Short mmCIF file of C-alpha atoms and ligand atoms in Angstrom, two decimals:
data_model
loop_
_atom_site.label_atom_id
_atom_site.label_comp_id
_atom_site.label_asym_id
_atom_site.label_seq_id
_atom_site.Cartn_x
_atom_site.Cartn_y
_atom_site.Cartn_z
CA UNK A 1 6.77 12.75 -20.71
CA UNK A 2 3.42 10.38 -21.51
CA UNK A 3 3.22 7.42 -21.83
CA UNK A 4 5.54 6.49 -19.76
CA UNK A 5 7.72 3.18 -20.04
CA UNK A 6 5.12 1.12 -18.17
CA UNK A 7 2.14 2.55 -18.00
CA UNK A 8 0.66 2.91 -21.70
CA UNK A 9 -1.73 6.15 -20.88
CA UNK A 10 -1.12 9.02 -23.16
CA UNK A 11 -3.79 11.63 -21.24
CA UNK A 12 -2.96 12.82 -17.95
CA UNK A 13 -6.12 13.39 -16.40
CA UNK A 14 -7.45 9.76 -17.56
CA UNK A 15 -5.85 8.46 -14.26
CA UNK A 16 -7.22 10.55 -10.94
CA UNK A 17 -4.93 12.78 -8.30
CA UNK A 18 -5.93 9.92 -5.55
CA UNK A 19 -4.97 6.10 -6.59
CA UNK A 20 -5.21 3.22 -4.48
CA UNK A 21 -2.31 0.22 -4.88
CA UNK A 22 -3.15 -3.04 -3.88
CA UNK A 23 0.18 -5.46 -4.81
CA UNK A 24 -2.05 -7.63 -6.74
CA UNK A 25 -2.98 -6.49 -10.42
CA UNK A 26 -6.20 -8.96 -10.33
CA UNK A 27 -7.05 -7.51 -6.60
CA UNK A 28 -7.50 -3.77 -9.10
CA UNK A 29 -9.53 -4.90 -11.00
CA UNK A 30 -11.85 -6.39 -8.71
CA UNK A 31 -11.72 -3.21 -6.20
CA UNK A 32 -12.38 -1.41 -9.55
CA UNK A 33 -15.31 -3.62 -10.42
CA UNK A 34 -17.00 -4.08 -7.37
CA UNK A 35 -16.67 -0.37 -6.29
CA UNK A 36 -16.13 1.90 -8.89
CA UNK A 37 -19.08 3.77 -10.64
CA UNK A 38 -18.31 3.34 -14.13
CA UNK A 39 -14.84 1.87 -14.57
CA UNK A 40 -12.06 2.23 -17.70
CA UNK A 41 -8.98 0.23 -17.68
CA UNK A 42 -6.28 2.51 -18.35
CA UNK A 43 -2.76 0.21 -18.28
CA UNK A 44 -2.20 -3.14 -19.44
CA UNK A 45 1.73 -3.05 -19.52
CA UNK A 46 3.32 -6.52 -18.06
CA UNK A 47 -0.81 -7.13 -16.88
CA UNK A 48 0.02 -4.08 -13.81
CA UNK A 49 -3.48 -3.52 -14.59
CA UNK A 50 -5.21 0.17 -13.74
CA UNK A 51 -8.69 1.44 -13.86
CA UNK A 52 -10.30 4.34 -13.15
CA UNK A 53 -13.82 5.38 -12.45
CA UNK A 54 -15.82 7.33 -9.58
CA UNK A 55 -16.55 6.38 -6.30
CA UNK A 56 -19.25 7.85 -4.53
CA UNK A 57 -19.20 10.94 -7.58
CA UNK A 58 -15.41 11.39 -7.08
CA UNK A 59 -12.74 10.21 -9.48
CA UNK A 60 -10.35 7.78 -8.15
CA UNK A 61 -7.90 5.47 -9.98
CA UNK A 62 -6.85 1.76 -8.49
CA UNK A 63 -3.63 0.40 -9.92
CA UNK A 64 -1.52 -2.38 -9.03
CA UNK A 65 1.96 -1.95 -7.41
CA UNK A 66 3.53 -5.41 -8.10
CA UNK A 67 5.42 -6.93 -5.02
CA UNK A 68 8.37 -5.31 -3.40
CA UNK A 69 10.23 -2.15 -3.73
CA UNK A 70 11.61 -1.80 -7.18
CA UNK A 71 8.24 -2.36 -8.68
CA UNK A 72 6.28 -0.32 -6.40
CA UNK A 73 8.99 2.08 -6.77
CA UNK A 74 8.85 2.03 -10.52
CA UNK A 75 4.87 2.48 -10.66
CA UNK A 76 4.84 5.50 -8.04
CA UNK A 77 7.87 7.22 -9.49
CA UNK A 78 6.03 7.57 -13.08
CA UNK A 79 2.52 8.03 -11.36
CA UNK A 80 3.32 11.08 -9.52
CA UNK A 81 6.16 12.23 -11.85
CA UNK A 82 4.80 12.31 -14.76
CA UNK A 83 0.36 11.73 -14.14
CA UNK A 84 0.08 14.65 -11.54
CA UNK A 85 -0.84 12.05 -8.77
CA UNK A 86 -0.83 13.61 -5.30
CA UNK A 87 -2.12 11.32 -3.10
CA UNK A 88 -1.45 7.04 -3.35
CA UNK A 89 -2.77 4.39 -0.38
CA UNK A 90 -1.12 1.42 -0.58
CA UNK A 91 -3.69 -1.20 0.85
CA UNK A 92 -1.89 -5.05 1.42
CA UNK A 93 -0.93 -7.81 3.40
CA UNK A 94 1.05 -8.01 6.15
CA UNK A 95 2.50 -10.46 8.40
CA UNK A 96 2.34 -9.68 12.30
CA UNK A 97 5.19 -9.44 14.47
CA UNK A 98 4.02 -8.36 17.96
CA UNK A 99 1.89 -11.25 20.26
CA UNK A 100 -1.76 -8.50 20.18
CA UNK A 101 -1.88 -8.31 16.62
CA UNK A 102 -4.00 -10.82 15.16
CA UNK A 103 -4.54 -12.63 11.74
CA UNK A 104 -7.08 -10.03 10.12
CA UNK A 105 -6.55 -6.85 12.35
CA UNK A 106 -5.98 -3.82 10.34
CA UNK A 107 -2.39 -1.71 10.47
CA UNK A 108 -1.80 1.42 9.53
CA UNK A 109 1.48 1.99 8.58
CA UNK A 110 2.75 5.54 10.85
CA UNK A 111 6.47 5.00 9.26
CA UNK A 112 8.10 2.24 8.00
CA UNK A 113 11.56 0.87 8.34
CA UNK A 114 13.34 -0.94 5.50
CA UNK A 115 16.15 -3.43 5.23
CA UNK A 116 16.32 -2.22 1.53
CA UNK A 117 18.91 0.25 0.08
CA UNK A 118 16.24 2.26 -1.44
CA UNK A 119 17.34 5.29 0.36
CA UNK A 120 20.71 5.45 -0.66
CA UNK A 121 19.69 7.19 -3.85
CA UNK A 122 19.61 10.81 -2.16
CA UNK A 123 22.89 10.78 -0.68
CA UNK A 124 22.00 11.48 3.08
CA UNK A 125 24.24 11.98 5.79
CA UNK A 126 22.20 9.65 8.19
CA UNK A 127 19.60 7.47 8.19
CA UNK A 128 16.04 8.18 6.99
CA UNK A 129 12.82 7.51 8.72
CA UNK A 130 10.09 6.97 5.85
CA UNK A 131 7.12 8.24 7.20
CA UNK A 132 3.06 8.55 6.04
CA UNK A 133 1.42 11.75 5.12
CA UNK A 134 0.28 12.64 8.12
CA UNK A 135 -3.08 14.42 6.60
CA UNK A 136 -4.04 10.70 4.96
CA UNK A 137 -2.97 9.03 8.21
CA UNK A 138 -4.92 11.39 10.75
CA UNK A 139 -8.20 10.79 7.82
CA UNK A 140 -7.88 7.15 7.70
CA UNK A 141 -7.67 6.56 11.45
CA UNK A 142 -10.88 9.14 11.87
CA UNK A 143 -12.56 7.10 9.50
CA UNK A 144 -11.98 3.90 11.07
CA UNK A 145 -12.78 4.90 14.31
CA UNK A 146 -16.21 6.50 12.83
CA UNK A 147 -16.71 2.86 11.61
CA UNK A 148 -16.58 1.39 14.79
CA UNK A 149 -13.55 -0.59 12.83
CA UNK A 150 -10.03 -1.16 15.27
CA UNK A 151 -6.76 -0.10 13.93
CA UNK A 152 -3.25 -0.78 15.11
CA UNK A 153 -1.17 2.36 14.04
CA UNK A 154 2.93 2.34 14.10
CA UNK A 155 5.82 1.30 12.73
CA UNK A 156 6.25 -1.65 9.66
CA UNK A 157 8.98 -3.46 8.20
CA UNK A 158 9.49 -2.85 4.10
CA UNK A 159 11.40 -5.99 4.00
CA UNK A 160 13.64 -7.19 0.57
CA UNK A 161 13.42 -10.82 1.64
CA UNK A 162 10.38 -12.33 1.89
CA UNK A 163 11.75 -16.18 2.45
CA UNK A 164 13.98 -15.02 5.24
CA UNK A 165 14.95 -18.69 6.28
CA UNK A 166 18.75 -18.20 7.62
CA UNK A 167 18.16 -15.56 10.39
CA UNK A 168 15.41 -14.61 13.09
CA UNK A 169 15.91 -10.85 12.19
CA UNK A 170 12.07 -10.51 12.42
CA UNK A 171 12.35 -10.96 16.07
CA UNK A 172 15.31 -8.07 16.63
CA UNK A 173 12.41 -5.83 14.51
CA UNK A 174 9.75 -6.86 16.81
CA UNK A 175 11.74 -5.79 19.74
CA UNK A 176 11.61 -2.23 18.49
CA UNK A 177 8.06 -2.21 18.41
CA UNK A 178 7.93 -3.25 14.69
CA UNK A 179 4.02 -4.36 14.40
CA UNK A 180 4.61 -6.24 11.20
CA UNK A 181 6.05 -7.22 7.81
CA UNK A 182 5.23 -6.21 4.32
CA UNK A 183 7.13 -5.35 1.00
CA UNK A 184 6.71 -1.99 -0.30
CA UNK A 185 5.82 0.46 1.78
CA UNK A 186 9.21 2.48 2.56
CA UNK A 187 9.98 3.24 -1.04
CA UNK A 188 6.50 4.39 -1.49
CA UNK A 189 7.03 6.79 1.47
CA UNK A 190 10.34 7.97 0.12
CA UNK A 191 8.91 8.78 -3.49
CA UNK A 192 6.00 10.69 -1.96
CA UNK A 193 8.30 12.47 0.26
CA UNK A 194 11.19 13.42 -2.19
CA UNK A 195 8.22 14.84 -4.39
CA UNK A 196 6.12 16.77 -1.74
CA UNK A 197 2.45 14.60 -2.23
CA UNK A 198 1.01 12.47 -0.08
CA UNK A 199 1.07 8.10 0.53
CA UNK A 200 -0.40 5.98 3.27
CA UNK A 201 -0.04 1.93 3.74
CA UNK A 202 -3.08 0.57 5.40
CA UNK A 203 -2.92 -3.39 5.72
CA UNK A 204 -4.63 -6.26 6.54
CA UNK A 205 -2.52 -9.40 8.50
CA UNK A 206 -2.58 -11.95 6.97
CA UNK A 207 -0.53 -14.48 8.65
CA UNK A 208 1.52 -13.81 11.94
CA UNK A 209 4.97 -14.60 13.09
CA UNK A 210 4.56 -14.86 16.58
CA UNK A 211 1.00 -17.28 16.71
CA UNK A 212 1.18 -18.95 13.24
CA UNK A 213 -2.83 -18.64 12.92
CA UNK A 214 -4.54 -19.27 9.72
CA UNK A 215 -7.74 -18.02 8.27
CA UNK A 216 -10.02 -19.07 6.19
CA UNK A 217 -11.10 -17.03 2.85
CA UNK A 218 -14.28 -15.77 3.76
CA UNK A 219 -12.44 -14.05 6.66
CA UNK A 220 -10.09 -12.94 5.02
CA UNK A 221 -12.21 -11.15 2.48
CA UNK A 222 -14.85 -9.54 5.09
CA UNK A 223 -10.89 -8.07 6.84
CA UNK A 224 -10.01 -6.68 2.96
CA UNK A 225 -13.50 -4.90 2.79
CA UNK A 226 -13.73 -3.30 6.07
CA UNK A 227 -9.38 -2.02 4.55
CA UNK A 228 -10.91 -1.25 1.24
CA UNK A 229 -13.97 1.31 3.16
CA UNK A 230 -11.37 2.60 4.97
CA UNK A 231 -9.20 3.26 1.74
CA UNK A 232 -12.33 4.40 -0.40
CA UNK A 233 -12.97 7.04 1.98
CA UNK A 234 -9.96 8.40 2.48
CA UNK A 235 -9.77 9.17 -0.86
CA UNK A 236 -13.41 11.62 -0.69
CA UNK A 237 -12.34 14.72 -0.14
N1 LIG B 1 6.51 -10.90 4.92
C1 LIG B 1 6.53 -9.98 3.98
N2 LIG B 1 5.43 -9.54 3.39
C2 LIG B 1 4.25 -10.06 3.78
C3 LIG B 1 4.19 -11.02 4.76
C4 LIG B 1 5.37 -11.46 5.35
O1 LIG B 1 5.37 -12.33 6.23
N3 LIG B 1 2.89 -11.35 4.91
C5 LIG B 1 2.18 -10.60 4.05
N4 LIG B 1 3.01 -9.80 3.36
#
């Protein structure tokens, strides 16, 4: 039933089967304006702002997912529920974890673990392994390597806790191979799954555990571009 509680769009095909989710509402609106042949904003609600638009003559929607699981949770739940979405690529931050990832190297998120509860909600007997959609995964990693652009592909941490000052967990993740840290991108792989469409995380590092390197902005944005081509493509058919 349209519109839903939080996003205020009363058509369903205003907003396109492929959408990519950056966290950042203000990040969607400049992915929308800076690559989007001719761009409408379609939500407002709480400023989760969403556009779509064309890119390269196919329609594509960019929304934003909010930080963490609940909200990202919230935004996928009603855009493949209840918009017809099939496919959604996360593209975010990410802290590293491992000593050969480095401050703007580009992850792509194979499965991701989760110290949240979000899977409790289908009553399994065991423990599930969120995973990507394996026909955005194998595109996205064909389309970097086409780019001449290096990828890191494995395993990520959704974490709850972002401030994580009274235990060292991050190192007991890192010694399971964990590449790095973000925020949302089990729940998103649960929703897909439960629903039969298709998500991918593909992230940038922004900061790393292990080194403590910095950046400075300009790198940082050519590392989101070369993320956001990979994204944009993905989503051609
Ligand atoms: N933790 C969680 N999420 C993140 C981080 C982090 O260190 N860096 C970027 N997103």
């Amino acid at each position: 039933m349209i519109p839903t509680p939080h996003i205020n769009v009363s058509e369903q095909d205003i907003i396109a089967e492929t959408v990519l989710m950056p966290g950042d509402p203000l990040r969607a609106k400049f992915i929308a304006e800076t690559y989007l042949e001719s761009p409408i904003q379609f939500n407002t609600i709480r400023n989760m702002f969403g556009y779509s638009g064309t890119y390269k003559g196919k329609k594509l929607s960019v929304m934003g997912s909010g930080m963490g699981m609940p909200s990202i949770g919230i935004y996928s739940y009603e855009l493949i529920h209840f918009y017809g979405v099939k496919n959604i690529i996360r593209i975010g931050s990410c802290g590293a974890l491992q000593k050969n990832i480095k401050i703007r190297d580009i992850i792509i998120g194979m499965s991701a673990s989760t110290t949240s509860n979000f899977a409790s909600q289908y009553n399994l007997p065991g423990t599930y392994a969120p995973t990507a959609s394996w026909s955005l995964m194998k595109k996205a990693v064909a389309i970097a390597d086409s780019k001449g652009i290096e990828t890191k592909v494995g395993n990520v941490l959704s974490a709850d806790v972002f401030y994580d000052e009274d235990t060292d967990s991050w190192r007991k993740w890192a010694n399971m191979g964990v590449l790095a840290i973000e925020m949302e991108a089990a729940a998103l792989y649960m929703n897909a799954s439960r629903a039969g469409v298709n998500a991918l995380g593909i992230f940038t590092v922004s900061d790393s555990f292990t080194s403590h390197e910095v950046t400075t902005a300009e790198e940082r944005q050519n590392s989101f571009t070369s993320m956001m081509e990979i994204a944009l493509e993905c989503a051609l058919d």
